[in-house]
XYZ file of C-alpha atoms in Angstrom:
376
model
C 70.538 2.402 -66.013
C 72.396 2.166 -62.750
C 70.864 3.185 -59.474
C 71.766 6.575 -57.952
C 73.490 7.830 -61.133
C 72.377 11.217 -62.515
C 70.497 10.963 -65.810
C 71.615 13.329 -68.585
C 69.542 14.034 -71.709
C 71.578 15.182 -74.759
C 69.540 17.037 -77.398
C 71.406 17.992 -80.602
C 70.513 17.714 -84.272
C 74.150 16.922 -85.161
C 75.009 13.276 -84.675
C 78.720 14.004 -84.168
C 77.953 16.304 -81.228
C 75.631 13.723 -79.700
C 78.241 10.966 -79.981
C 80.988 13.180 -78.563
C 78.925 14.231 -75.548
C 77.783 10.666 -74.947
C 81.386 9.452 -74.938
C 82.332 12.156 -72.436
C 79.563 11.412 -69.924
C 78.640 7.748 -70.404
C 81.165 6.472 -67.861
C 79.787 8.425 -64.865
C 76.198 9.143 -65.902
C 73.172 7.542 -67.501
C 72.861 9.167 -70.913
C 69.968 9.456 -73.375
C 70.373 11.141 -76.789
C 67.676 12.858 -78.896
C 67.955 14.845 -82.140
C 65.165 17.456 -81.911
C 63.431 19.882 -79.586
C 60.081 18.195 -80.237
C 61.474 14.833 -79.105
C 62.930 16.487 -75.992
C 59.608 18.039 -74.948
C 57.863 14.704 -75.401
C 60.539 12.728 -73.537
C 60.515 14.871 -70.392
C 56.793 14.228 -69.959
C 57.332 10.528 -69.299
C 60.936 10.291 -68.066
C 62.956 11.849 -65.269
C 66.178 13.690 -66.106
C 68.611 15.513 -63.869
C 70.201 17.638 -66.598
C 69.621 18.482 -70.270
C 72.537 19.338 -72.583
C 70.571 21.358 -75.136
C 71.746 22.612 -78.535
C 70.657 26.234 -78.853
C 70.088 26.176 -82.633
C 68.166 23.251 -84.116
C 65.718 22.896 -86.983
C 62.073 23.173 -85.890
C 61.821 24.184 -82.248
C 65.035 25.872 -81.162
C 66.781 25.126 -77.911
C 65.686 28.507 -76.539
C 62.005 27.696 -77.060
C 62.487 24.224 -75.582
C 64.123 25.762 -72.501
C 61.263 28.246 -72.017
C 58.649 25.481 -72.267
C 60.483 23.358 -69.738
C 60.707 26.269 -67.293
C 57.017 27.149 -67.708
C 55.882 23.603 -66.915
C 55.864 22.978 -63.119
C 56.651 19.302 -63.724
C 59.906 20.139 -65.559
C 60.766 23.573 -64.157
C 63.528 22.233 -61.888
C 65.482 20.272 -64.526
C 69.020 21.655 -64.903
C 69.703 22.959 -68.434
C 73.106 23.611 -70.065
C 73.096 25.225 -73.517
C 75.556 23.982 -76.146
C 76.013 26.530 -78.927
C 78.317 27.294 -81.817
C 77.869 31.026 -81.188
C 79.954 32.696 -78.488
C 78.575 36.205 -78.302
C 77.343 38.160 -75.318
C 73.915 38.427 -76.948
C 73.634 34.654 -77.372
C 74.713 33.980 -73.812
C 72.211 36.523 -72.470
C 69.498 34.998 -74.632
C 70.280 31.584 -73.166
C 70.213 32.788 -69.571
C 66.987 34.739 -70.205
C 65.392 31.540 -71.518
C 66.247 29.868 -68.205
C 69.545 28.070 -68.775
C 71.830 27.253 -65.835
C 75.041 27.263 -67.910
C 76.310 27.946 -71.426
C 79.166 26.139 -73.249
C 80.370 26.742 -76.775
C 81.492 24.593 -79.656
C 83.971 23.236 -80.481
C 83.596 21.420 -77.170
C 86.449 21.250 -74.698
C 85.986 18.102 -72.631
C 87.379 19.521 -69.388
C 85.270 22.646 -69.672
C 82.008 20.913 -70.458
C 82.572 18.318 -67.706
C 83.363 21.057 -65.169
C 80.246 23.024 -66.150
C 77.992 19.945 -65.932
C 79.438 18.843 -62.596
C 79.047 22.364 -61.213
C 75.392 22.538 -62.291
C 74.639 19.075 -60.881
C 76.372 19.954 -57.593
C 74.267 23.100 -57.361
C 71.158 21.034 -58.100
C 72.053 18.624 -55.278
C 72.668 21.551 -52.915
C 69.283 23.057 -53.786
C 67.630 19.680 -53.228
C 69.322 19.377 -49.837
C 68.236 22.875 -48.846
C 64.678 22.154 -49.960
C 64.717 18.878 -48.059
C 65.970 20.659 -44.934
C 63.314 23.349 -45.375
C 60.577 20.767 -45.691
C 61.930 18.866 -42.699
C 62.061 22.081 -40.663
C 58.498 22.934 -41.689
C 57.389 19.426 -40.830
C 59.093 19.639 -37.437
C 57.499 23.029 -36.789
C 54.047 21.751 -37.714
C 54.548 18.683 -35.545
C 55.641 20.876 -32.639
C 52.579 23.087 -33.066
C 50.331 20.034 -33.279
C 51.930 18.528 -30.173
C 51.526 21.819 -28.311
C 47.846 22.048 -29.260
C 47.251 18.427 -28.264
C 49.037 18.987 -24.957
C 46.655 21.876 -24.343
C 43.673 19.580 -24.970
C 45.048 17.030 -22.519
C 45.676 19.646 -19.808
C 42.175 21.080 -20.229
C 40.670 17.606 -19.860
C 42.671 16.917 -16.706
C 41.587 20.256 -15.242
C 37.942 19.560 -16.109
C 38.140 16.037 -14.679
C 39.055 17.447 -11.258
C 35.624 19.109 -11.146
C 33.689 15.939 -12.051
C 31.660 14.490 -9.193
C 30.555 11.225 -10.827
C 31.283 8.930 -13.751
C 28.575 10.509 -15.951
C 30.260 13.901 -15.774
C 33.670 12.290 -16.334
C 32.419 10.349 -19.378
C 31.054 13.578 -20.879
C 34.407 15.347 -20.467
C 36.346 12.380 -21.876
C 34.114 12.149 -24.965
C 34.442 15.887 -25.582
C 38.238 15.619 -25.361
C 38.441 12.683 -27.793
C 36.129 14.513 -30.200
C 38.546 17.452 -30.189
C 41.307 14.995 -31.079
C 39.221 14.065 -34.125
C 38.445 10.463 -33.182
C 35.200 8.609 -32.455
C 35.213 6.646 -29.204
C 33.197 4.419 -26.888
C 33.786 4.270 -23.131
C 33.250 1.598 -20.495
C 33.345 2.404 -16.777
C 33.525 -0.422 -14.224
C 32.637 0.221 -10.566
C 31.696 -2.203 -7.816
C 30.955 -5.078 -10.177
C 28.770 -2.893 -12.430
C 29.641 -1.700 -15.938
C 28.272 1.292 -17.838
C 28.778 2.084 -21.542
C 28.833 5.589 -23.010
C 28.450 6.649 -26.663
C 27.873 3.011 -27.538
C 24.667 1.288 -28.691
C 23.866 -1.716 -26.423
C 23.786 -4.274 -29.260
C 26.652 -2.849 -31.319
C 29.872 -4.690 -32.130
C 31.765 -2.185 -29.997
C 29.547 -2.957 -26.990
C 30.169 -6.689 -27.343
C 33.928 -6.102 -27.629
C 33.967 -3.867 -24.536
C 31.979 -6.414 -22.533
C 34.624 -9.077 -23.160
C 37.784 -6.997 -22.837
C 39.949 -7.485 -19.734
C 42.784 -5.539 -18.148
C 45.275 -8.210 -19.220
C 46.359 -6.078 -22.188
C 46.962 -2.357 -21.641
C 46.655 -1.453 -25.348
C 45.166 -3.529 -28.165
C 45.356 -2.549 -31.850
C 43.263 -4.113 -34.601
C 43.087 -2.236 -37.871
C 41.845 1.312 -37.410
C 40.581 0.439 -33.923
C 42.549 0.706 -30.692
C 41.505 -0.210 -27.135
C 43.220 1.389 -24.126
C 42.350 -0.317 -20.844
C 42.773 0.410 -17.141
C 41.097 -0.931 -13.992
C 38.020 1.310 -14.125
C 38.192 2.878 -17.619
C 38.288 1.330 -21.089
C 38.453 3.532 -24.193
C 37.712 2.118 -27.656
C 38.856 4.350 -30.540
C 37.143 3.508 -33.835
C 39.091 5.568 -36.394
C 42.805 5.730 -35.643
C 44.912 7.338 -38.444
C 46.687 4.143 -39.509
C 47.707 5.753 -42.808
C 49.990 8.177 -40.933
C 52.307 6.325 -38.513
C 53.617 9.518 -36.886
C 50.141 10.908 -36.140
C 49.035 7.416 -35.084
C 51.783 7.079 -32.477
C 51.385 10.595 -31.121
C 47.595 10.258 -30.882
C 47.871 6.924 -29.082
C 50.227 8.467 -26.514
C 47.865 11.397 -25.899
C 44.785 9.181 -25.596
C 46.647 6.952 -23.142
C 47.280 10.030 -20.984
C 43.541 10.835 -21.124
C 42.719 7.324 -19.920
C 45.312 7.640 -17.143
C 43.719 10.918 -16.039
C 40.214 9.436 -16.105
C 41.446 6.398 -14.164
C 42.970 8.638 -11.489
C 39.653 10.442 -11.098
C 37.805 7.112 -10.866
C 40.143 6.013 -8.080
C 39.298 9.286 -6.314
C 35.580 8.505 -6.743
C 36.177 5.089 -5.201
C 38.115 6.529 -2.250
C 35.445 9.185 -1.649
C 32.716 6.537 -1.746
C 34.601 4.362 0.726
C 35.154 7.317 3.047
C 31.457 8.244 2.826
C 30.464 4.677 3.676
C 32.855 4.610 6.619
C 31.530 7.987 7.770
C 27.923 6.783 7.562
C 28.830 3.602 9.431
C 30.468 5.691 12.161
C 27.416 7.946 12.454
C 25.075 4.940 12.598
C 27.230 3.423 15.333
C 27.178 6.712 17.244
C 23.390 6.987 16.821
C 22.958 3.474 18.206
C 25.182 4.312 21.150
C 23.187 7.520 21.763
C 19.911 5.544 21.683
C 21.285 3.194 24.303
C 22.437 6.036 26.536
C 19.136 7.884 26.057
C 17.263 4.815 27.289
C 19.554 4.663 30.323
C 19.046 8.382 31.041
C 15.275 8.012 30.685
C 15.339 5.123 33.174
C 17.487 7.108 35.640
C 15.207 10.164 35.395
C 12.131 7.984 35.890
C 13.613 6.344 38.983
C 14.791 9.718 40.275
C 11.304 11.187 39.779
C 9.640 8.301 41.597
C 12.174 8.471 44.412
C 11.766 12.242 44.743
C 7.983 11.933 44.955
C 8.315 9.245 47.623
C 10.718 11.444 49.606
C 8.392 14.450 49.328
C 5.385 12.415 50.458
C 7.396 11.115 53.436
C 8.537 14.629 54.395
C 4.978 15.982 54.229
C 3.736 13.188 56.466
C 6.555 13.756 58.970
C 5.884 17.534 59.009
C 2.219 16.992 59.714
C 3.092 14.687 62.624
C 5.670 17.172 63.956
C 3.154 20.021 63.826
C 0.706 17.955 65.824
C 3.345 17.008 68.447
C 4.858 20.481 68.773
C 1.545 22.111 69.468
C 2.193 25.130 67.136
C -0.365 27.837 66.858
C -2.096 28.531 63.548
C 0.335 31.186 62.276
C 3.413 29.089 63.059
C 1.823 26.099 61.403
C 1.065 28.083 58.246
C 4.621 29.442 58.088
C 6.134 25.985 58.446
C 3.844 24.460 55.832
C 4.628 27.340 53.415
C 8.375 26.675 53.774
C 7.836 22.991 53.128
C 5.680 23.695 50.049
C 8.400 25.969 48.677
C 10.997 23.212 49.091
C 8.678 20.712 47.412
C 8.143 23.148 44.498
C 11.925 23.429 44.029
C 12.253 19.657 43.960
C 9.490 19.466 41.330
C 11.360 21.979 39.153
C 14.474 19.805 39.318
C 12.414 16.891 38.016
C 11.055 19.085 35.196
C 14.601 20.175 34.236
C 15.636 16.532 34.070
C 12.721 15.833 31.701
C 13.739 18.821 29.541
C 17.305 17.497 29.390
C 15.958 14.142 28.250
C 13.963 15.853 25.468
C 17.052 17.745 24.195
C 19.119 14.587 24.167
C 16.350 12.846 22.255
C 16.458 15.631 19.628
C 20.220 15.123 19.320
C 19.846 11.385 18.722
C 17.134 12.140 16.146
C 19.558 14.319 14.154
C 22.188 11.579 14.323
C 19.701 9.134 12.805
C 19.005 11.572 9.969
C 22.734 11.794 9.200
C 23.076 8.022 9.425
C 20.443 7.559 6.697
C 21.557 10.484 4.496
C 22.670 9.394 1.001
């Protein structure tokens, strides 16, 4: 048999008819000849035929019964069948079509007619096959589009959830939930500040040892049903990729790569936030140190001011006493003068007290700065 040539099965109990039909079709088609309905039914179980030229009236099982059996069997229901009959009545033709025939030709055979009928049936068969192929392709495309849409939804939901994560533990949880929805089992490695943490991975497992040795030299590594997708902070090991389905395999790898990219972006944000927090704490500590220094200076100034004020007050009191003695004031004038002096001294004392209160408030402020500086 030659490749890509339709295969015709001729079933007729008359040898002359078989030979004639074989001569007509042997040049363009692969031809097999059988002499009974029983042989035909047996042959179609083990061989593939595109068309059967079937004698309607044969000893044993008639062509009509053979046709019905072929149509009732799902494995042979789509074989094209052309009846060849010596009877050319409306009843016979209707009987043939009711049995499931595609065409009906009568004996004696006219070569042009039988060739035209066979070619027409085969062309229709090819057209049906093409339509079925297009239908299946359209269905496949539709299913793939629906699958891609659903997977895109999973990816978007993960990215949205990752924005809310405040640490790598929360991010690992979201990433594992997303990969589980994709139907794959995964292990994760996060690397931050020289430290590595594994998630969904036993410490002594093969996966753990592989993740410990993997580097960022290769973005994606495939080995059997396992795939590793690596970035600076995130490494994802998938343990059960669908290698038996190349289309699903490629689409899944693309989607999982997007998940890793999203997780990596969030890790970079963690790193930036940590750096900003450290810089903020360093700035607060520096400010607290500066405040301590200034508080010590203020305390020293207030202490000197207090001592100086007391010395001035003592000097004024001594000078007043001497002036009272020299001026020769009577008792009432002396009391009035001393009362005025005492009032002035009391005001000076209040100024000193206010300075001490100011020092206390500033000390409270520096205390709060120290709390912020040591807040984690």
